[in-house]
mmCIF file of N, CA and C in Angstrom:
data_model
loop_
_atom_site.group_PDB
_atom_site.id
_atom_site.type_symbol
_atom_site.label_atom_id
_atom_site.label_comp_id
_atom_site.label_asym_id
_atom_site.label_seq_id
_atom_site.Cartn_x
_atom_site.Cartn_y
_atom_site.Cartn_z
ATOM 1 N N MET A 26 27.786 28.294 9.809
ATOM 2 C CA MET A 26 26.750 27.755 8.967
ATOM 3 C C MET A 26 25.404 28.019 9.635
ATOM 4 N N ASN A 27 24.552 28.746 8.942
ATOM 5 C CA ASN A 27 23.235 29.062 9.475
ATOM 6 C C ASN A 27 22.219 28.049 8.986
ATOM 7 N N LEU A 28 21.541 27.422 9.925
ATOM 8 C CA LEU A 28 20.489 26.475 9.582
ATOM 9 C C LEU A 28 19.172 27.221 9.489
ATOM 10 N N PRO A 29 18.273 26.782 8.597
ATOM 11 C CA PRO A 29 16.982 27.472 8.470
ATOM 12 C C PRO A 29 16.129 27.259 9.724
ATOM 13 N N ASP A 30 15.296 28.257 10.015
ATOM 14 C CA ASP A 30 14.396 28.181 11.164
ATOM 15 C C ASP A 30 13.177 27.348 10.784
ATOM 16 N N LEU A 31 13.025 26.188 11.423
ATOM 17 C CA LEU A 31 11.928 25.281 11.125
ATOM 18 C C LEU A 31 10.746 25.465 12.067
ATOM 19 N N THR A 32 10.801 26.446 12.950
ATOM 20 C CA THR A 32 9.745 26.659 13.935
ATOM 21 C C THR A 32 8.360 26.810 13.300
ATOM 22 N N PRO A 33 8.205 27.575 12.202
ATOM 23 C CA PRO A 33 6.863 27.687 11.623
ATOM 24 C C PRO A 33 6.320 26.356 11.094
ATOM 25 N N TYR A 34 7.205 25.437 10.777
ATOM 26 C CA TYR A 34 6.797 24.162 10.189
ATOM 27 C C TYR A 34 6.748 23.032 11.210
ATOM 28 N N LEU A 35 7.061 23.305 12.456
ATOM 29 C CA LEU A 35 7.158 22.257 13.464
ATOM 30 C C LEU A 35 5.843 21.497 13.631
ATOM 31 N N GLY A 36 4.727 22.196 13.638
ATOM 32 C CA GLY A 36 3.424 21.538 13.765
ATOM 33 C C GLY A 36 3.136 20.633 12.592
ATOM 34 N N GLN A 37 3.439 21.099 11.383
ATOM 35 C CA GLN A 37 3.212 20.295 10.182
ATOM 36 C C GLN A 37 4.091 19.057 10.188
ATOM 37 N N ILE A 38 5.344 19.254 10.571
ATOM 38 C CA ILE A 38 6.284 18.137 10.586
ATOM 39 C C ILE A 38 5.858 17.099 11.619
ATOM 40 N N THR A 39 5.469 17.559 12.799
ATOM 41 C CA THR A 39 5.052 16.640 13.858
ATOM 42 C C THR A 39 3.794 15.881 13.456
ATOM 43 N N PHE A 40 2.773 16.617 13.006
ATOM 44 C CA PHE A 40 1.526 15.964 12.613
ATOM 45 C C PHE A 40 1.742 15.041 11.426
ATOM 46 N N GLY A 41 2.532 15.483 10.459
ATOM 47 C CA GLY A 41 2.802 14.643 9.289
ATOM 48 C C GLY A 41 3.482 13.344 9.661
ATOM 49 N N GLY A 42 4.454 13.425 10.559
ATOM 50 C CA GLY A 42 5.156 12.215 10.998
ATOM 51 C C GLY A 42 4.236 11.263 11.740
ATOM 52 N N LEU A 43 3.429 11.810 12.646
ATOM 53 C CA LEU A 43 2.504 10.967 13.405
ATOM 54 C C LEU A 43 1.422 10.371 12.498
ATOM 55 N N ALA A 44 0.888 11.173 11.590
ATOM 56 C CA ALA A 44 -0.133 10.667 10.667
ATOM 57 C C ALA A 44 0.462 9.592 9.748
ATOM 58 N N GLY A 45 1.661 9.823 9.257
ATOM 59 C CA GLY A 45 2.317 8.839 8.403
ATOM 60 C C GLY A 45 2.568 7.530 9.132
ATOM 61 N N TYR A 46 2.990 7.633 10.391
ATOM 62 C CA TYR A 46 3.235 6.431 11.189
ATOM 63 C C TYR A 46 1.936 5.646 11.370
ATOM 64 N N ALA A 47 0.856 6.355 11.701
ATOM 65 C CA ALA A 47 -0.437 5.689 11.915
ATOM 66 C C ALA A 47 -0.928 5.012 10.640
ATOM 67 N N VAL A 48 -0.805 5.698 9.517
ATOM 68 C CA VAL A 48 -1.248 5.124 8.243
ATOM 69 C C VAL A 48 -0.389 3.918 7.871
ATOM 70 N N GLY A 49 0.917 4.022 8.038
ATOM 71 C CA GLY A 49 1.812 2.901 7.726
ATOM 72 C C GLY A 49 1.524 1.688 8.587
ATOM 73 N N TYR A 50 1.303 1.925 9.879
ATOM 74 C CA TYR A 50 1.000 0.834 10.806
ATOM 75 C C TYR A 50 -0.315 0.160 10.405
ATOM 76 N N ALA A 51 -1.331 0.973 10.117
ATOM 77 C CA ALA A 51 -2.634 0.433 9.734
ATOM 78 C C ALA A 51 -2.556 -0.322 8.404
ATOM 79 N N LEU A 52 -1.820 0.238 7.434
ATOM 80 C CA LEU A 52 -1.676 -0.430 6.141
ATOM 81 C C LEU A 52 -1.031 -1.800 6.287
ATOM 82 N N LYS A 53 -0.028 -1.888 7.142
ATOM 83 C CA LYS A 53 0.644 -3.170 7.314
ATOM 84 C C LYS A 53 -0.292 -4.187 7.960
ATOM 85 N N LYS A 54 -1.051 -3.748 8.967
ATOM 86 C CA LYS A 54 -1.991 -4.660 9.627
ATOM 87 C C LYS A 54 -3.097 -5.096 8.665
ATOM 88 N N ILE A 55 -3.674 -4.146 7.927
ATOM 89 C CA ILE A 55 -4.740 -4.461 6.977
ATOM 90 C C ILE A 55 -4.194 -5.340 5.850
ATOM 91 N N GLY A 56 -2.993 -5.031 5.391
ATOM 92 C CA GLY A 56 -2.371 -5.838 4.339
ATOM 93 C C GLY A 56 -2.160 -7.271 4.784
ATOM 94 N N ARG A 57 -1.765 -7.435 6.016
ATOM 95 C CA ARG A 57 -1.563 -8.790 6.554
ATOM 96 C C ARG A 57 -2.901 -9.539 6.598
ATOM 97 N N LEU A 58 -3.957 -8.851 7.052
ATOM 98 C CA LEU A 58 -5.278 -9.485 7.098
ATOM 99 C C LEU A 58 -5.764 -9.859 5.693
ATOM 100 N N LEU A 59 -5.557 -8.956 4.729
ATOM 101 C CA LEU A 59 -5.954 -9.251 3.355
ATOM 102 C C LEU A 59 -5.178 -10.434 2.789
ATOM 103 N N ALA A 60 -3.898 -10.510 3.096
ATOM 104 C CA ALA A 60 -3.084 -11.624 2.605
ATOM 105 C C ALA A 60 -3.575 -12.946 3.187
ATOM 106 N N VAL A 61 -3.884 -12.957 4.468
ATOM 107 C CA VAL A 61 -4.404 -14.179 5.100
ATOM 108 C C VAL A 61 -5.753 -14.542 4.486
ATOM 109 N N GLY A 62 -6.622 -13.538 4.302
ATOM 110 C CA GLY A 62 -7.934 -13.794 3.716
ATOM 111 C C GLY A 62 -7.839 -14.356 2.308
ATOM 112 N N LEU A 63 -6.971 -13.748 1.483
ATOM 113 C CA LEU A 63 -6.795 -14.245 0.115
ATOM 114 C C LEU A 63 -6.195 -15.650 0.110
ATOM 115 N N GLY A 64 -5.271 -15.914 1.017
ATOM 116 C CA GLY A 64 -4.683 -17.248 1.118
ATOM 117 C C GLY A 64 -5.719 -18.295 1.497
ATOM 118 N N LEU A 65 -6.580 -17.955 2.468
ATOM 119 C CA LEU A 65 -7.635 -18.888 2.869
ATOM 120 C C LEU A 65 -8.641 -19.103 1.743
ATOM 121 N N LEU A 66 -8.964 -18.041 1.004
ATOM 122 C CA LEU A 66 -9.868 -18.170 -0.134
ATOM 123 C C LEU A 66 -9.269 -19.088 -1.198
ATOM 124 N N PHE A 67 -7.993 -18.932 -1.464
ATOM 125 C CA PHE A 67 -7.311 -19.791 -2.445
ATOM 126 C C PHE A 67 -7.352 -21.252 -1.999
ATOM 127 N N ILE A 68 -7.076 -21.486 -0.720
ATOM 128 C CA ILE A 68 -7.098 -22.862 -0.198
ATOM 129 C C ILE A 68 -8.506 -23.447 -0.308
ATOM 130 N N ALA A 69 -9.515 -22.645 0.035
ATOM 131 C CA ALA A 69 -10.895 -23.120 -0.048
ATOM 132 C C ALA A 69 -11.260 -23.470 -1.493
ATOM 133 N N LEU A 70 -10.876 -22.611 -2.435
ATOM 134 C CA LEU A 70 -11.162 -22.894 -3.844
ATOM 135 C C LEU A 70 -10.463 -24.173 -4.301
ATOM 136 N N GLN A 71 -9.237 -24.352 -3.890
ATOM 137 C CA GLN A 71 -8.492 -25.548 -4.276
ATOM 138 C C GLN A 71 -9.143 -26.802 -3.702
ATOM 139 N N LEU A 72 -9.587 -26.728 -2.444
ATOM 140 C CA LEU A 72 -10.237 -27.886 -1.830
ATOM 141 C C LEU A 72 -11.556 -28.203 -2.535
ATOM 142 N N LEU A 73 -12.330 -27.159 -2.834
ATOM 143 C CA LEU A 73 -13.591 -27.372 -3.544
ATOM 144 C C LEU A 73 -13.359 -27.907 -4.957
ATOM 145 N N ALA A 74 -12.317 -27.421 -5.621
ATOM 146 C CA ALA A 74 -11.999 -27.902 -6.967
ATOM 147 C C ALA A 74 -11.542 -29.361 -6.918
ATOM 148 N N GLN A 75 -10.739 -29.709 -5.927
ATOM 149 C CA GLN A 75 -10.247 -31.080 -5.806
ATOM 150 C C GLN A 75 -11.399 -32.044 -5.515
ATOM 151 N N ALA A 76 -12.377 -31.573 -4.735
ATOM 152 C CA ALA A 76 -13.527 -32.417 -4.403
ATOM 153 C C ALA A 76 -14.526 -32.491 -5.563
ATOM 154 N N GLY A 77 -14.342 -31.674 -6.599
ATOM 155 C CA GLY A 77 -15.211 -31.721 -7.762
ATOM 156 C C GLY A 77 -16.422 -30.810 -7.682
ATOM 157 N N TYR A 78 -16.480 -29.934 -6.696
ATOM 158 C CA TYR A 78 -17.629 -29.028 -6.557
ATOM 159 C C TYR A 78 -17.542 -27.826 -7.494
ATOM 160 N N VAL A 79 -16.343 -27.342 -7.741
ATOM 161 C CA VAL A 79 -16.164 -26.184 -8.616
ATOM 162 C C VAL A 79 -15.027 -26.472 -9.591
ATOM 163 N N GLN A 80 -15.068 -25.750 -10.685
ATOM 164 C CA GLN A 80 -13.977 -25.824 -11.645
ATOM 165 C C GLN A 80 -13.471 -24.402 -11.855
ATOM 166 N N VAL A 81 -12.222 -24.142 -11.502
ATOM 167 C CA VAL A 81 -11.651 -22.803 -11.565
ATOM 168 C C VAL A 81 -10.829 -22.677 -12.842
ATOM 169 N N ASP A 82 -11.115 -21.639 -13.613
ATOM 170 C CA ASP A 82 -10.377 -21.363 -14.842
ATOM 171 C C ASP A 82 -9.251 -20.376 -14.507
ATOM 172 N N TRP A 83 -8.116 -20.902 -14.038
ATOM 173 C CA TRP A 83 -7.007 -20.054 -13.597
ATOM 174 C C TRP A 83 -6.425 -19.247 -14.744
ATOM 175 N N THR A 84 -6.469 -19.777 -15.956
ATOM 176 C CA THR A 84 -5.959 -19.040 -17.114
ATOM 177 C C THR A 84 -6.783 -17.778 -17.337
ATOM 178 N N ARG A 85 -8.096 -17.890 -17.212
ATOM 179 C CA ARG A 85 -8.957 -16.723 -17.386
ATOM 180 C C ARG A 85 -8.745 -15.720 -16.256
ATOM 181 N N ILE A 86 -8.581 -16.209 -15.044
ATOM 182 C CA ILE A 86 -8.324 -15.313 -13.905
ATOM 183 C C ILE A 86 -7.038 -14.545 -14.132
ATOM 184 N N GLN A 87 -5.987 -15.240 -14.571
ATOM 185 C CA GLN A 87 -4.712 -14.572 -14.838
ATOM 186 C C GLN A 87 -4.875 -13.524 -15.932
ATOM 187 N N LYS A 88 -5.603 -13.872 -17.001
ATOM 188 C CA LYS A 88 -5.815 -12.941 -18.110
ATOM 189 C C LYS A 88 -6.579 -11.696 -17.644
ATOM 190 N N ASP A 89 -7.553 -11.879 -16.768
ATOM 191 C CA ASP A 89 -8.342 -10.757 -16.272
ATOM 192 C C ASP A 89 -7.571 -9.886 -15.282
ATOM 193 N N MET A 90 -6.632 -10.468 -14.556
ATOM 194 C CA MET A 90 -5.890 -9.734 -13.528
ATOM 195 C C MET A 90 -4.653 -9.011 -14.065
ATOM 196 N N GLU A 91 -4.090 -9.478 -15.150
ATOM 197 C CA GLU A 91 -2.861 -8.875 -15.675
ATOM 198 C C GLU A 91 -2.977 -7.383 -15.973
ATOM 199 N N PRO A 92 -4.084 -6.904 -16.578
ATOM 200 C CA PRO A 92 -4.164 -5.455 -16.813
ATOM 201 C C PRO A 92 -4.160 -4.635 -15.513
ATOM 202 N N LEU A 93 -4.709 -5.201 -14.436
ATOM 203 C CA LEU A 93 -4.718 -4.485 -13.159
ATOM 204 C C LEU A 93 -3.318 -4.340 -12.577
ATOM 205 N N LEU A 94 -2.463 -5.301 -12.892
ATOM 206 C CA LEU A 94 -1.109 -5.289 -12.355
ATOM 207 C C LEU A 94 -0.091 -4.770 -13.356
ATOM 208 N N ASP A 95 -0.573 -4.123 -14.394
ATOM 209 C CA ASP A 95 0.298 -3.584 -15.442
ATOM 210 C C ASP A 95 1.293 -2.592 -14.843
ATOM 211 N N GLN A 96 2.553 -2.740 -15.145
ATOM 212 C CA GLN A 96 3.616 -1.924 -14.554
ATOM 213 C C GLN A 96 3.440 -0.422 -14.783
ATOM 214 N N PRO A 97 3.111 0.045 -16.001
ATOM 215 C CA PRO A 97 2.924 1.498 -16.168
ATOM 216 C C PRO A 97 1.789 2.044 -15.302
ATOM 217 N N GLY A 98 0.743 1.274 -15.109
ATOM 218 C CA GLY A 98 -0.362 1.720 -14.269
ATOM 219 C C GLY A 98 0.055 1.884 -12.827
ATOM 220 N N LEU A 99 0.840 0.940 -12.320
ATOM 221 C CA LEU A 99 1.335 1.033 -10.950
ATOM 222 C C LEU A 99 2.315 2.191 -10.802
ATOM 223 N N LYS A 100 3.148 2.396 -11.811
ATOM 224 C CA LYS A 100 4.113 3.493 -11.776
ATOM 225 C C LYS A 100 3.391 4.835 -11.750
ATOM 226 N N SER A 101 2.350 4.960 -12.561
ATOM 227 C CA SER A 101 1.568 6.194 -12.595
ATOM 228 C C SER A 101 0.898 6.441 -11.248
ATOM 229 N N LEU A 102 0.357 5.401 -10.642
ATOM 230 C CA LEU A 102 -0.276 5.528 -9.325
ATOM 231 C C LEU A 102 0.740 5.987 -8.282
ATOM 232 N N TRP A 103 1.939 5.399 -8.292
ATOM 233 C CA TRP A 103 2.992 5.763 -7.350
ATOM 234 C C TRP A 103 3.414 7.217 -7.546
ATOM 235 N N GLU A 104 3.546 7.644 -8.802
ATOM 236 C CA GLU A 104 3.943 9.029 -9.078
ATOM 237 C C GLU A 104 2.882 10.011 -8.598
ATOM 238 N N ARG A 105 1.599 9.683 -8.796
ATOM 239 C CA ARG A 105 0.524 10.553 -8.301
ATOM 240 C C ARG A 105 0.503 10.597 -6.785
ATOM 241 N N LEU A 106 0.760 9.465 -6.135
ATOM 242 C CA LEU A 106 0.801 9.421 -4.678
ATOM 243 C C LEU A 106 1.941 10.295 -4.155
ATOM 244 N N LEU A 107 3.124 10.166 -4.728
ATOM 245 C CA LEU A 107 4.254 10.992 -4.299
ATOM 246 C C LEU A 107 3.990 12.471 -4.553
ATOM 247 N N SER A 108 3.371 12.794 -5.675
ATOM 248 C CA SER A 108 3.044 14.182 -5.974
ATOM 249 C C SER A 108 2.101 14.753 -4.927
ATOM 250 N N THR A 109 1.115 13.971 -4.529
ATOM 251 C CA THR A 109 0.161 14.420 -3.514
ATOM 252 C C THR A 109 0.836 14.578 -2.157
ATOM 253 N N LEU A 110 1.670 13.614 -1.788
ATOM 254 C CA LEU A 110 2.311 13.654 -0.472
ATOM 255 C C LEU A 110 3.339 14.767 -0.361
ATOM 256 N N THR A 111 3.943 15.153 -1.468
ATOM 257 C CA THR A 111 4.964 16.199 -1.416
ATOM 258 C C THR A 111 4.420 17.566 -1.797
ATOM 259 N N TYR A 112 3.128 17.691 -1.970
ATOM 260 C CA TYR A 112 2.530 18.981 -2.306
ATOM 261 C C TYR A 112 2.831 20.009 -1.233
ATOM 262 N N ASN A 113 2.620 19.671 0.010
ATOM 263 C CA ASN A 113 2.962 20.517 1.145
ATOM 264 C C ASN A 113 4.207 19.889 1.754
ATOM 265 N N LEU A 114 5.375 20.295 1.301
ATOM 266 C CA LEU A 114 6.612 19.565 1.533
ATOM 267 C C LEU A 114 6.927 19.246 2.987
ATOM 268 N N PRO A 115 6.856 20.167 3.960
ATOM 269 C CA PRO A 115 7.188 19.758 5.332
ATOM 270 C C PRO A 115 6.270 18.645 5.837
ATOM 271 N N PHE A 116 4.980 18.776 5.581
ATOM 272 C CA PHE A 116 4.042 17.740 5.998
ATOM 273 C C PHE A 116 4.289 16.455 5.219
ATOM 274 N N GLY A 117 4.436 16.576 3.902
ATOM 275 C CA GLY A 117 4.622 15.399 3.051
ATOM 276 C C GLY A 117 5.884 14.622 3.382
ATOM 277 N N ALA A 118 6.970 15.342 3.604
ATOM 278 C CA ALA A 118 8.233 14.669 3.916
ATOM 279 C C ALA A 118 8.147 13.931 5.241
ATOM 280 N N SER A 119 7.571 14.569 6.243
ATOM 281 C CA SER A 119 7.468 13.903 7.537
ATOM 282 C C SER A 119 6.433 12.786 7.479
ATOM 283 N N PHE A 120 5.403 12.935 6.637
ATOM 284 C CA PHE A 120 4.403 11.884 6.473
ATOM 285 C C PHE A 120 5.051 10.635 5.877
ATOM 286 N N VAL A 121 5.842 10.816 4.839
ATOM 287 C CA VAL A 121 6.494 9.667 4.198
ATOM 288 C C VAL A 121 7.451 8.991 5.176
ATOM 289 N N GLY A 122 8.218 9.783 5.932
ATOM 290 C CA GLY A 122 9.105 9.216 6.943
ATOM 291 C C GLY A 122 8.331 8.434 7.990
ATOM 292 N N GLY A 123 7.241 9.025 8.483
ATOM 293 C CA GLY A 123 6.406 8.335 9.453
ATOM 294 C C GLY A 123 5.757 7.083 8.867
ATOM 295 N N LEU A 124 5.337 7.168 7.598
ATOM 296 C CA LEU A 124 4.746 6.022 6.922
ATOM 297 C C LEU A 124 5.727 4.853 6.876
ATOM 298 N N LEU A 125 6.951 5.133 6.528
ATOM 299 C CA LEU A 125 7.958 4.067 6.469
ATOM 300 C C LEU A 125 8.223 3.475 7.846
ATOM 301 N N LEU A 126 8.273 4.325 8.877
ATOM 302 C CA LEU A 126 8.459 3.824 10.238
ATOM 303 C C LEU A 126 7.263 2.976 10.678
ATOM 304 N N GLY A 127 6.054 3.429 10.339
ATOM 305 C CA GLY A 127 4.872 2.672 10.690
ATOM 306 C C GLY A 127 4.801 1.319 9.999
ATOM 307 N N LEU A 128 5.227 1.268 8.735
ATOM 308 C CA LEU A 128 5.252 0.006 8.024
ATOM 309 C C LEU A 128 6.249 -0.967 8.650
ATOM 310 N N ARG A 129 7.366 -0.442 9.117
ATOM 311 C CA ARG A 129 8.353 -1.305 9.772
ATOM 312 C C ARG A 129 7.868 -1.775 11.141
ATOM 313 N N ALA A 130 7.131 -0.919 11.853
ATOM 314 C CA ALA A 130 6.690 -1.269 13.199
ATOM 315 C C ALA A 130 5.540 -2.266 13.198
ATOM 316 N N GLY A 131 4.680 -2.196 12.181
ATOM 317 C CA GLY A 131 3.488 -3.064 12.152
ATOM 318 C C GLY A 131 3.876 -4.439 11.907
#
């Protein structure tokens, strides 16, 4: 069984894996910070609302946010992201692998 020679792609595979790992690690750290920030903002709003300083219209917020979280929109975004990452397949494949490893490590 002859395996294909990957030597010409070794640089792309290595860089793609390392870049994917770095991006995944950073995304997880930034995502964690954003989650904490949003949680603290929610708590602050609730405390201010309970004290009578503000009145939050949660129904309107939900109505305004639902189109942003629409499933077809997210699916389209994911498909475009995968298309971009797999455009240069050796780099894209190693990038996605590195991205997943980075997300797990962060």
